[in-house]
RNA sequence: GCUCCCUUCGUCUAGCGGUUAGGACGCCGGCCUCUCACGUCGGUAACAGGGGUUCGAGUCCCCUAGGGAGCGCCA
């Protein structure tokens, strides 16, 4: 049997970290089993759905590389089909019109709550034979009154819910449009979904959906309810916990593979392994190994993973991922002759692409001033003299290599009987503008002699203006 | 309130009846050092509580507590 999984977001916002994880699990499960992954847009809530959100979700999935084999389907385009199924249930006597008003239902619910009961519809319209004038009816599914629904959930294990806990849910609104629990069932059935992998907030819906499925004589899929992702405060992850939109991580300089890796390890593990290639995810992931309890989202670990991926990346890949970040900083990375050296020397010290760009900037363009604190600390004492002498030493240097530069720096330190820091730091500020850069010899080598000479001159001039 | 789900270091987790309860992130400290980093060595820290079952329980069962979700003409 071919495995078919699906991801059914409703387009009411961007792709959320939590949604991305269930999408990832569904996608992995399909890929692992050589099956298909279906994307279905649940846009029946016209009020809150938008085309921008559809695009945002597509963008998020695209960035993460979660490719789908089928779809995207749109529920709004399947209205006739839902109508057909509703009519079928009606004709078979498995659904009925309900003329209760919202007010009546409110009263019922209130009374039930007051009694300490779970609010649920009492089925009073099941027997009704005459329509009520002036009232457009909804359609309710005739849920079985006795027995249990048994779910053998792939992550939670066996779950048993008594039908007496359920009620006759609305499957069509008074305007005729279908509701969620109906559309999901029809879609999953029509699309041949074999494995429903979704958040465990849907567990309560599952028995209802199974009952509808059975009324339709459809085969039921396997279910896997994965736990929610929580914020640091233990509450369901939401906007107030910070960045929860997948694309925000792209903007913040994260690599998609790092985000994917973080997400797959959240609630799932394979022994002590932390880093998983895409192929390893396919090979090793198993939905039944997913943790039963919810997991807290930990941005620090994601950052660490991002760093690991940046360190291990090929320079050219880093350049491609960072290209638009460089553009945002006003740099066209493709025009930089020394782009590769710059990336190589900075990638091991950058936790994000943003940091990589930031650390690379002074290699690609002139510095626009000196960091005040650094100046105060290092542009003092003999700094000016040292730079002048250094310039004289480096001027004739040939070839201009890190090794040669290194040698000259040490010779100078020895001659003046000062620590290397007394030379490296002023020099670093002279060429980088700040007291932070890769090793000074490599920095100079990559920068090139001409730029270094110019920046030392500028620094010397600047120091001379100091009081 | 009712129903369902969940519970190992701060966090992600390993563990599938016998372990000094392991790894990772973070944090702290040593080493390295021209800055920032890297690296490396070490440290900190957990079986929610209580009953059973068993020679033996983090592992199996029950109860309690705590947390989460659902109870819409939202999805």
Short mmCIF file of C-alpha atoms (C1' of nucleotides) in Angstrom, two decimals:
data_model
loop_
_atom_site.label_atom_id
_atom_site.label_comp_id
_atom_site.label_asym_id
_atom_site.label_seq_id
_atom_site.Cartn_x
_atom_site.Cartn_y
_atom_site.Cartn_z
CA UNK A 1 0.00 0.00 0.00
CA UNK A 2 1.35 3.39 -0.94
CA UNK A 3 1.77 5.77 1.95
CA UNK A 4 0.01 9.10 1.46
CA UNK A 5 0.34 11.85 4.04
CA UNK A 6 -0.86 15.40 4.00
CA UNK A 7 -0.32 18.84 5.44
CA UNK A 8 -3.51 20.90 5.66
CA UNK A 9 -2.78 24.44 6.84
CA UNK A 10 -5.47 27.06 6.98
CA UNK A 11 -4.21 30.22 5.34
CA UNK A 12 -4.72 32.64 8.18
CA UNK A 13 -1.09 33.70 8.65
CA UNK A 14 2.45 32.68 7.98
CA UNK A 15 3.88 29.17 8.33
CA UNK A 16 4.31 28.65 12.03
CA UNK A 17 7.16 26.69 13.62
CA UNK A 18 4.66 24.21 15.00
CA UNK A 19 2.95 23.75 11.65
CA UNK A 20 6.31 23.38 9.99
CA UNK A 21 7.18 20.55 12.33
CA UNK A 22 4.04 18.55 11.68
CA UNK A 23 4.54 19.22 7.98
CA UNK A 24 8.10 17.97 8.33
CA UNK A 25 7.00 14.79 10.08
CA UNK A 26 4.36 14.11 7.45
CA UNK A 27 6.77 14.84 4.67
CA UNK A 28 9.48 12.63 6.18
CA UNK A 29 7.05 9.81 6.68
CA UNK A 30 5.97 9.93 3.06
CA UNK A 31 9.52 10.25 1.77
CA UNK A 32 10.79 7.45 3.98
CA UNK A 33 8.18 5.08 2.63
CA UNK A 34 8.44 6.21 -0.95
CA UNK A 35 4.92 7.57 -0.71
CA UNK A 36 3.27 10.86 -1.53
CA UNK A 37 2.88 14.07 0.39
CA UNK A 38 -0.22 16.15 -0.27
CA UNK A 39 -0.65 19.85 0.40
CA UNK A 40 -4.18 20.96 1.06
CA UNK A 41 -5.21 24.49 1.85
CA UNK A 42 -8.11 24.58 4.29
CA UNK A 43 -9.58 27.91 3.36
CA UNK A 44 -13.24 27.39 4.14
CA UNK A 45 -13.11 30.14 6.71
CA UNK A 46 -13.41 32.95 4.20
CA UNK A 47 -13.26 35.63 6.84
CA UNK A 48 -9.78 34.80 8.01
CA UNK A 49 -8.23 33.22 4.93
CA UNK A 50 -6.16 35.24 2.51
CA UNK A 51 -4.16 34.81 -0.64
CA UNK A 52 -1.15 36.39 1.07
CA UNK A 53 -1.26 33.71 3.71
CA UNK A 54 -1.40 31.00 1.08
CA UNK A 55 1.71 32.49 -0.46
CA UNK A 56 3.40 32.83 2.92
CA UNK A 57 2.84 29.15 3.62
CA UNK A 58 4.09 28.15 0.19
CA UNK A 59 7.16 30.34 0.70
CA UNK A 60 7.86 28.80 4.07
CA UNK A 61 7.61 25.27 2.76
CA UNK A 62 9.69 26.13 -0.24
CA UNK A 63 12.42 27.62 1.89
CA UNK A 64 12.54 24.55 4.10
CA UNK A 65 12.52 22.31 1.07
CA UNK A 66 9.33 20.50 2.01
CA UNK A 67 8.20 19.61 -1.47
CA UNK A 68 4.78 18.15 -2.06
CA UNK A 69 3.67 15.68 -4.70
CA UNK A 70 0.04 16.64 -4.87
CA UNK A 71 -1.79 19.90 -4.62
CA UNK A 72 -2.10 22.44 -3.39
CA UNK A 73 -5.76 21.61 -3.20
CA UNK A 74 -8.14 24.28 -2.03
CA UNK A 75 -11.19 23.33 -0.06
CA UNK A 76 -13.13 26.27 -1.44
CA UNK A 77 -12.88 24.56 -4.81
CA UNK A 78 -14.36 21.37 -3.52
CA UNK A 79 -17.65 22.72 -2.23
CA UNK A 80 -19.76 20.69 -4.61
CA UNK A 81 -18.17 17.52 -3.41
CA UNK A 82 -18.83 18.36 0.25
CA UNK A 83 -22.43 19.22 -0.62
CA UNK A 84 -22.74 15.84 -2.28
CA UNK A 85 -21.49 13.99 0.77
CA UNK A 86 -23.75 15.98 3.07
CA UNK A 87 -26.74 15.08 0.90
CA UNK A 88 -25.65 11.48 0.90
CA UNK A 89 -25.56 11.40 4.69
CA UNK A 90 -28.91 13.15 4.83
CA UNK A 91 -30.53 10.66 2.49
CA UNK A 92 -29.05 7.74 4.32
CA UNK A 93 -30.52 9.05 7.53
CA UNK A 94 -27.08 9.51 9.04
CA UNK A 95 -27.49 13.24 9.27
CA UNK A 96 -30.43 15.50 9.93
CA UNK A 97 -31.55 19.10 9.84
CA UNK A 98 -31.41 20.95 13.09
CA UNK A 99 -33.52 24.05 13.59
CA UNK A 100 -32.28 25.03 16.99
CA UNK A 101 -31.36 28.67 17.25
CA UNK A 102 -28.07 29.87 18.63
CA UNK A 103 -29.95 31.25 21.59
CA UNK A 104 -31.50 27.89 22.34
CA UNK A 105 -28.13 26.25 22.12
CA UNK A 106 -26.64 28.81 24.44
CA UNK A 107 -29.31 28.09 26.98
CA UNK A 108 -28.69 24.37 26.67
CA UNK A 109 -24.96 24.77 27.10
CA UNK A 110 -25.38 27.07 30.05
CA UNK A 111 -27.60 24.60 31.80
CA UNK A 112 -25.16 21.77 31.16
CA UNK A 113 -22.24 23.74 32.46
CA UNK A 114 -24.20 24.74 35.53
CA UNK A 115 -24.87 21.09 36.16
CA UNK A 116 -21.16 20.32 35.84
CA UNK A 117 -21.66 18.46 32.58
CA UNK A 118 -19.69 18.80 29.41
CA UNK A 119 -21.68 21.04 27.07
CA UNK A 120 -22.98 19.07 24.12
CA UNK A 121 -25.94 19.02 21.82
CA UNK A 122 -28.69 16.74 23.10
CA UNK A 123 -29.98 15.66 19.70
CA UNK A 124 -33.42 17.15 20.17
CA UNK A 125 -33.92 17.71 16.44
CA UNK A 126 -33.26 14.08 15.55
CA UNK A 127 -36.96 13.35 15.77
CA UNK A 128 -38.19 16.55 14.24
CA UNK A 129 -40.34 15.99 11.20
CA UNK A 130 -41.51 19.51 10.46
CA UNK A 131 -39.24 22.40 9.54
CA UNK A 132 -39.50 25.56 11.56
CA UNK A 133 -40.41 28.59 9.54
CA UNK A 134 -38.04 31.51 9.41
CA UNK A 135 -35.13 29.34 10.45
CA UNK A 136 -32.46 28.08 8.11
CA UNK A 137 -31.37 24.74 9.50
CA UNK A 138 -27.86 23.41 9.97
CA UNK A 139 -27.06 19.80 9.23
CA UNK A 140 -25.91 17.61 12.08
CA UNK A 141 -24.20 14.26 11.88
CA UNK A 142 -26.02 11.52 13.73
CA UNK A 143 -23.24 10.34 15.98
CA UNK A 144 -23.57 6.82 17.41
CA UNK A 145 -24.93 6.93 20.94
CA UNK A 146 -23.37 3.76 22.26
CA UNK A 147 -20.06 2.05 22.08
CA UNK A 148 -16.53 3.34 21.92
CA UNK A 149 -14.16 4.59 19.32
CA UNK A 150 -10.77 2.96 19.65
CA UNK A 151 -7.80 4.65 18.09
CA UNK A 152 -4.44 2.98 17.89
CA UNK A 153 -2.41 6.10 17.62
CA UNK A 154 1.08 5.74 16.23
CA UNK A 155 2.58 7.99 18.87
CA UNK A 156 0.13 7.99 21.76
CA UNK A 157 -0.81 4.37 21.74
CA UNK A 158 -4.36 3.15 22.26
CA UNK A 159 -6.95 5.81 22.95
CA UNK A 160 -10.52 4.89 23.78
CA UNK A 161 -13.32 7.43 23.67
CA UNK A 162 -16.87 6.65 24.56
CA UNK A 163 -19.49 7.77 22.06
CA UNK A 164 -21.50 9.04 24.99
CA UNK A 165 -18.93 11.79 25.32
CA UNK A 166 -19.60 12.94 21.78
CA UNK A 167 -22.57 14.78 20.33
CA UNK A 168 -24.20 15.37 16.98
CA UNK A 169 -21.79 17.82 15.48
CA UNK A 170 -22.70 20.33 12.80
CA UNK A 171 -21.41 19.32 9.40
CA UNK A 172 -23.11 22.06 7.38
CA UNK A 173 -23.84 25.59 8.47
CA UNK A 174 -27.17 27.23 7.87
CA UNK A 175 -25.74 28.82 4.73
CA UNK A 176 -24.98 25.34 3.46
CA UNK A 177 -21.23 25.52 3.75
CA UNK A 178 -19.47 22.51 5.26
CA UNK A 179 -17.56 22.65 8.52
CA UNK A 180 -14.07 21.52 9.32
CA UNK A 181 -14.81 18.03 10.60
CA UNK A 182 -16.73 17.20 7.46
CA UNK A 183 -14.27 18.63 4.97
CA UNK A 184 -11.31 16.90 6.58
CA UNK A 185 -13.02 13.55 6.43
CA UNK A 186 -14.12 13.95 2.84
CA UNK A 187 -10.72 15.19 1.72
CA UNK A 188 -8.74 12.55 3.54
CA UNK A 189 -11.03 9.94 2.07
CA UNK A 190 -10.97 11.29 -1.49
CA UNK A 191 -7.24 11.89 -1.46
CA UNK A 192 -6.53 8.41 -0.18
CA UNK A 193 -4.68 9.63 2.88
CA UNK A 194 -3.25 6.62 4.67
CA UNK A 195 -1.57 8.39 7.57
CA UNK A 196 -2.94 11.43 9.33
CA UNK A 197 -0.07 13.09 11.16
CA UNK A 198 -1.14 16.19 13.03
CA UNK A 199 -0.92 18.05 16.34
CA UNK A 200 -2.37 16.36 19.38
CA UNK A 201 -4.81 19.22 19.81
CA UNK A 202 -6.79 17.26 17.23
CA UNK A 203 -7.14 14.13 19.31
CA UNK A 204 -10.56 15.23 20.43
CA UNK A 205 -11.71 15.59 16.83
CA UNK A 206 -10.50 12.18 15.83
CA UNK A 207 -13.35 10.03 17.15
CA UNK A 208 -15.90 12.32 15.49
CA UNK A 209 -14.07 12.08 12.20
CA UNK A 210 -13.81 8.33 12.50
CA UNK A 211 -17.55 8.06 13.07
CA UNK A 212 -18.26 10.10 9.95
CA UNK A 213 -15.77 8.06 8.01
CA UNK A 214 -17.52 4.91 9.09
CA UNK A 215 -20.91 6.27 8.16
CA UNK A 216 -19.41 6.80 4.73
CA UNK A 217 -18.09 3.24 4.70
CA UNK A 218 -14.62 4.61 4.07
CA UNK A 219 -11.46 2.98 5.26
CA UNK A 220 -9.94 4.82 8.13
CA UNK A 221 -6.36 6.05 7.99
CA UNK A 222 -3.75 5.49 10.65
CA UNK A 223 -3.41 8.39 13.05
CA UNK A 224 -0.32 9.89 14.61
CA UNK A 225 -0.86 12.76 17.00
CA UNK A 226 2.32 14.61 17.70
CA UNK A 227 2.66 16.79 20.77
CA UNK A 228 2.54 20.54 20.65
CA UNK A 229 5.51 22.84 20.83
CA UNK A 230 5.54 25.02 23.91
CA UNK A 231 7.23 28.31 24.73
CA UNK A 232 9.70 28.71 27.59
CA UNK A 233 6.79 29.39 29.93
CA UNK A 234 5.20 26.05 29.15
CA UNK A 235 2.38 27.61 27.20
CA UNK A 236 1.58 26.76 23.63
CA UNK A 237 4.11 28.45 21.36
CA UNK A 238 2.75 31.70 20.02
CA UNK A 239 3.75 35.13 18.83
CA UNK A 240 4.47 36.42 22.28
CA UNK A 241 7.31 33.92 22.55
CA UNK A 242 9.19 35.72 19.81
CA UNK A 243 9.90 34.48 16.33
CA UNK A 244 7.49 31.71 15.41
CA UNK A 245 7.19 32.32 11.68
CA UNK A 246 9.48 30.10 9.67
CA UNK A 247 10.49 32.87 7.31
CA UNK A 248 11.56 35.00 10.23
CA UNK A 249 14.42 32.58 10.67
CA UNK A 250 15.43 33.10 7.10
CA UNK A 251 15.46 36.83 7.72
CA UNK A 252 17.46 36.34 10.91
CA UNK A 253 20.21 34.51 9.05
CA UNK A 254 19.39 30.88 9.65
CA UNK A 255 20.04 28.08 7.20
CA UNK A 256 16.93 26.09 6.29
CA UNK A 257 18.69 22.81 6.96
CA UNK A 258 19.50 23.97 10.49
CA UNK A 259 15.88 24.84 11.16
CA UNK A 260 14.80 21.50 9.75
CA UNK A 261 17.36 19.69 11.89
CA UNK A 262 16.23 21.52 14.99
CA UNK A 263 12.61 20.76 14.28
CA UNK A 264 13.17 17.08 13.64
CA UNK A 265 15.01 16.70 16.92
CA UNK A 266 12.24 18.43 18.82
CA UNK A 267 10.25 15.48 20.08
CA UNK A 268 12.18 12.90 18.18
CA UNK A 269 15.64 11.43 18.50
CA UNK A 270 17.83 8.69 17.24
CA UNK A 271 20.16 7.71 20.07
CA UNK A 272 22.62 10.50 20.77
CA UNK A 273 22.76 11.82 17.24
CA UNK A 274 22.21 15.57 16.91
CA UNK A 275 23.04 16.32 13.30
CA UNK A 276 21.03 14.72 10.53
CA UNK A 277 21.44 15.12 6.83
CA UNK A 278 18.31 15.10 4.75
CA UNK A 279 19.02 11.53 3.72
CA UNK A 280 19.58 10.45 7.30
CA UNK A 281 16.25 11.94 8.22
CA UNK A 282 14.58 9.87 5.54
CA UNK A 283 16.37 6.74 6.65
CA UNK A 284 16.16 7.10 10.40
CA UNK A 285 12.97 8.97 11.13
CA UNK A 286 10.06 6.96 12.40
CA UNK A 287 6.83 8.47 13.56
CA UNK A 288 6.47 5.89 16.31
CA UNK A 289 9.72 7.13 17.86
CA UNK A 290 8.20 10.53 18.43
CA UNK A 291 7.98 11.61 22.04
CA UNK A 292 4.54 11.55 23.64
CA UNK A 293 4.99 14.68 25.72
CA UNK A 294 5.17 18.22 24.46
CA UNK A 295 8.49 19.93 23.85
CA UNK A 296 9.70 23.40 24.73
CA UNK A 297 11.15 25.42 21.91
CA UNK A 298 14.74 26.36 22.68
CA UNK A 299 16.17 29.15 20.49
CA UNK A 300 19.68 28.66 21.92
CA UNK A 301 19.94 25.16 20.60
CA UNK A 302 18.64 26.22 17.23
CA UNK A 303 21.32 28.90 17.16
CA UNK A 304 23.97 26.33 18.00
CA UNK A 305 22.74 24.05 15.23
CA UNK A 306 22.77 26.93 12.79
CA UNK A 307 26.35 27.57 13.75
CA UNK A 308 27.23 23.94 13.19
CA UNK A 309 25.69 24.07 9.75
CA UNK A 310 27.44 27.31 8.88
CA UNK A 311 30.79 25.88 9.96
CA UNK A 312 30.29 22.75 7.88
CA UNK A 313 28.92 24.50 4.79
CA UNK A 314 30.79 24.98 1.55
CA UNK A 315 31.79 28.58 0.96
CA UNK A 316 29.80 28.76 -2.26
CA UNK A 317 26.64 27.53 -0.52
CA UNK A 318 27.09 30.07 2.21
CA UNK A 319 27.52 32.76 -0.41
CA UNK A 320 24.30 31.72 -2.09
CA UNK A 321 22.33 31.70 1.14
CA UNK A 322 23.87 34.98 2.25
CA UNK A 323 23.57 36.75 -1.08
CA UNK A 324 20.45 38.70 -0.26
CA UNK A 325 21.68 39.46 3.24
CA UNK A 326 24.74 41.01 1.63
CA UNK A 327 22.48 42.92 -0.70
CA UNK A 328 20.62 44.27 2.28
CA UNK A 329 23.95 45.54 3.55
CA UNK A 330 24.67 47.15 0.20
CA UNK A 331 27.18 44.58 -1.00
CA UNK A 332 27.00 42.63 -4.22
CA UNK A 333 28.84 39.50 -3.14
CA UNK A 334 29.29 38.36 -6.72
CA UNK A 335 31.47 41.35 -7.46
CA UNK A 336 33.91 40.63 -4.66
CA UNK A 337 37.14 39.05 -5.85
CA UNK A 338 38.06 37.78 -2.38
CA UNK A 339 34.56 36.58 -1.38
CA UNK A 340 35.72 33.05 -0.82
CA UNK A 341 38.61 33.86 1.48
CA UNK A 342 36.41 36.22 3.45
CA UNK A 343 33.71 33.62 3.93
CA UNK A 344 36.17 30.89 4.79
CA UNK A 345 37.81 32.97 7.47
CA UNK A 346 34.51 34.12 8.95
CA UNK A 347 32.28 31.08 8.77
CA UNK A 348 33.85 29.42 11.78
CA UNK A 349 33.10 32.49 13.86
CA UNK A 350 29.53 33.26 12.79
CA UNK A 351 26.43 31.82 14.35
CA UNK A 352 24.13 33.34 11.76
CA UNK A 353 24.42 34.57 8.20
CA UNK A 354 23.72 38.04 9.50
CA UNK A 355 26.77 37.79 11.69
CA UNK A 356 28.75 36.43 8.79
CA UNK A 357 27.78 39.43 6.69
CA UNK A 358 28.51 41.80 9.52
CA UNK A 359 31.98 40.38 10.07
CA UNK A 360 32.69 40.46 6.36
CA UNK A 361 31.72 44.01 5.55
CA UNK A 362 35.04 45.73 6.21
CA UNK A 363 36.73 43.40 3.74
CA UNK A 364 34.46 44.59 0.99
CA UNK A 365 34.24 48.29 1.57
CA UNK A 366 36.06 51.09 3.32
CA UNK A 367 35.40 51.51 6.98
CA UNK A 368 33.43 54.54 7.99
CA UNK A 369 35.07 55.54 11.22
CA UNK A 370 36.44 53.84 14.28
CA UNK A 371 34.66 52.28 17.19
CA UNK A 372 34.93 54.77 20.07
CA UNK A 373 35.65 52.25 22.81
CA UNK A 374 38.31 50.52 20.73
CA UNK A 375 39.96 53.84 19.95
CA UNK A 376 40.09 54.76 23.59
CA UNK A 377 41.63 51.48 24.53
CA UNK A 378 44.11 50.91 21.73
CA UNK A 379 44.83 54.11 19.82
CA UNK A 380 47.04 55.44 22.57
CA UNK A 381 50.64 55.41 23.74
CA UNK A 382 52.93 54.20 20.97
CA UNK A 383 50.10 53.10 18.72
CA UNK A 384 50.74 55.82 16.14
CA UNK A 385 54.48 55.20 16.03
CA UNK A 386 53.94 51.48 15.82
CA UNK A 387 51.64 51.86 12.86
CA UNK A 388 54.09 54.13 11.08
CA UNK A 389 56.93 51.72 11.57
CA UNK A 390 54.74 48.81 10.62
CA UNK A 391 53.77 50.48 7.41
CA UNK A 392 57.40 50.85 6.53
CA UNK A 393 58.00 47.19 7.27
CA UNK A 394 55.04 45.92 5.31
CA UNK A 395 55.45 48.22 2.33
CA UNK A 396 58.19 46.24 0.60
CA UNK A 397 56.74 42.88 1.63
CA UNK A 398 56.54 40.41 -1.22
CA UNK A 399 54.78 38.10 -1.57
CA UNK A 400 51.87 39.47 0.46
CA UNK A 401 51.00 36.33 2.39
CA UNK A 402 49.74 35.68 5.87
CA UNK A 403 52.97 33.88 6.71
CA UNK A 404 55.17 36.79 5.69
CA UNK A 405 52.95 39.30 7.43
CA UNK A 406 52.99 37.17 10.53
CA UNK A 407 56.79 37.14 10.52
CA UNK A 408 57.07 40.91 10.17
CA UNK A 409 54.62 41.49 12.99
CA UNK A 410 56.60 39.27 15.32
CA UNK A 411 59.90 40.85 14.34
CA UNK A 412 58.52 44.25 15.13
CA UNK A 413 57.17 43.11 18.48
CA UNK A 414 60.55 41.71 19.36
CA UNK A 415 62.46 44.76 18.26
CA UNK A 416 60.26 47.06 20.31
CA UNK A 417 60.00 44.57 23.17
CA UNK A 418 56.26 44.76 23.27
CA UNK A 419 53.57 42.12 23.18
CA UNK A 420 52.00 41.26 19.89
CA UNK A 421 48.74 42.68 21.15
CA UNK A 422 50.22 46.15 21.23
CA UNK A 423 50.65 45.90 17.49
CA UNK A 424 47.76 43.70 16.45
CA UNK A 425 45.08 45.67 18.19
CA UNK A 426 45.84 49.13 16.81
CA UNK A 427 46.37 47.52 13.44
CA UNK A 428 43.08 45.68 13.69
CA UNK A 429 41.22 48.87 14.44
CA UNK A 430 43.01 50.59 11.62
CA UNK A 431 41.87 48.05 9.05
CA UNK A 432 38.56 46.86 10.53
CA UNK A 433 37.38 49.87 12.48
CA UNK A 434 36.75 47.69 15.52
CA UNK A 435 38.88 45.56 17.82
CA UNK A 436 37.36 42.37 16.45
CA UNK A 437 38.44 40.50 13.35
CA UNK A 438 39.90 37.19 12.25
CA UNK A 439 43.60 36.66 13.02
CA UNK A 440 45.37 39.83 12.00
CA UNK A 441 47.82 38.25 9.59
CA UNK A 442 45.07 36.49 7.67
CA UNK A 443 42.94 39.60 7.75
CA UNK A 444 45.70 41.66 6.20
CA UNK A 445 46.48 39.02 3.62
CA UNK A 446 42.88 38.83 2.48
CA UNK A 447 42.43 42.58 2.49
CA UNK A 448 45.37 43.06 0.13
CA UNK A 449 48.37 45.28 0.45
CA UNK A 450 46.88 48.34 -1.19
CA UNK A 451 43.85 48.49 1.08
CA UNK A 452 45.98 47.83 4.16
CA UNK A 453 48.42 50.61 3.33
CA UNK A 454 45.61 53.03 2.74
CA UNK A 455 43.84 52.17 5.96
CA UNK A 456 47.02 52.39 8.02
CA UNK A 457 47.67 55.84 6.59
CA UNK A 458 44.16 56.90 7.41
CA UNK A 459 44.50 55.56 10.93
CA UNK A 460 47.79 57.34 11.49
CA UNK A 461 46.25 60.59 10.33
CA UNK A 462 43.33 60.01 12.60
CA UNK A 463 45.55 59.27 15.61
CA UNK A 464 47.44 62.49 14.97
CA UNK A 465 44.22 64.43 15.33
CA UNK A 466 43.64 62.90 18.74
CA UNK A 467 44.40 65.11 21.74
"C1'" G B 1 -16.90 21.61 35.40
"C1'" C B 2 -16.46 17.32 32.05
"C1'" U B 3 -13.50 14.30 28.52
"C1'" C B 4 -8.85 13.23 26.41
"C1'" C B 5 -3.44 13.65 26.35
"C1'" C B 6 1.19 14.24 28.93
"C1'" U B 7 5.30 14.01 33.10
"C1'" U B 8 13.97 11.70 33.18
"C1'" C B 9 19.03 17.49 34.38
"C1'" G B 10 16.78 24.78 33.21
"C1'" U B 11 15.84 22.87 27.82
"C1'" C B 12 15.99 18.72 23.80
"C1'" U B 13 16.57 13.72 24.89
"C1'" A B 14 18.96 8.17 25.75
"C1'" G B 15 17.00 4.38 28.67
"C1'" C B 16 12.64 -0.39 26.60
"C1'" G B 17 13.28 -4.85 34.99
"C1'" G B 18 19.61 -5.22 37.18
"C1'" U B 19 23.38 1.48 34.38
"C1'" U B 20 28.36 5.15 38.93
"C1'" A B 21 20.91 7.18 35.06
"C1'" G B 22 24.28 8.44 29.09
"C1'" G B 23 24.50 12.44 25.22
"C1'" A B 24 23.38 17.51 23.38
"C1'" C B 25 22.22 22.94 24.20
"C1'" G B 26 23.01 26.47 28.01
"C1'" C B 27 25.83 27.83 32.20
"C1'" C B 28 30.62 27.68 35.20
"C1'" G B 29 36.02 26.77 35.35
"C1'" G B 30 41.10 25.22 33.18
"C1'" C B 31 44.20 25.10 28.78
"C1'" C B 32 45.15 27.60 24.01
"C1'" U B 33 45.61 32.96 22.47
"C1'" C B 34 47.05 39.27 18.78
"C1'" U B 35 40.97 40.48 19.33
"C1'" C B 36 36.44 37.69 18.39
"C1'" A B 37 35.84 32.93 17.83
"C1'" C B 38 37.29 27.65 17.27
"C1'" G B 39 39.27 23.67 19.69
"C1'" U B 40 40.20 20.93 24.00
"C1'" C B 41 39.77 19.19 29.20
"C1'" G B 42 36.70 19.29 33.36
"C1'" G B 43 32.34 20.73 36.28
"C1'" U B 44 27.00 21.84 37.39
"C1'" A B 45 22.21 19.48 37.01
"C1'" A B 46 17.00 14.93 36.41
"C1'" C B 47 13.75 9.84 37.08
"C1'" A B 48 6.84 14.99 40.01
"C1'" G B 49 4.84 12.48 44.76
"C1'" G B 50 2.66 8.13 46.97
"C1'" G B 51 1.22 3.17 46.87
"C1'" G B 52 1.64 -1.62 44.78
"C1'" U B 53 3.90 -6.04 41.45
"C1'" U B 54 8.94 -8.10 41.69
"C1'" C B 55 14.74 -10.95 44.51
"C1'" G B 56 15.20 -6.18 42.02
"C1'" A B 57 11.54 -0.47 39.13
"C1'" G B 58 13.19 5.60 35.63
"C1'" U B 59 11.35 1.23 33.15
"C1'" C B 60 4.97 -2.66 34.65
"C1'" C B 61 -0.01 -1.38 37.41
"C1'" C B 62 -3.01 2.07 40.47
"C1'" C B 63 -3.81 6.76 42.89
"C1'" U B 64 -2.57 11.93 43.68
"C1'" A B 65 -0.44 16.37 42.03
"C1'" G B 66 1.04 19.45 38.12
"C1'" G B 67 0.88 20.79 32.92
"C1'" G B 68 -1.53 20.72 28.05
"C1'" A B 69 -5.74 20.19 24.69
"C1'" G B 70 -10.85 19.99 23.54
"C1'" C B 71 -15.97 20.90 24.84
"C1'" G B 72 -18.12 26.89 18.25
"C1'" C B 73 -22.87 27.54 12.50
"C1'" C B 74 -13.14 28.41 13.82
"C1'" A B 75 -9.83 25.27 11.67
#
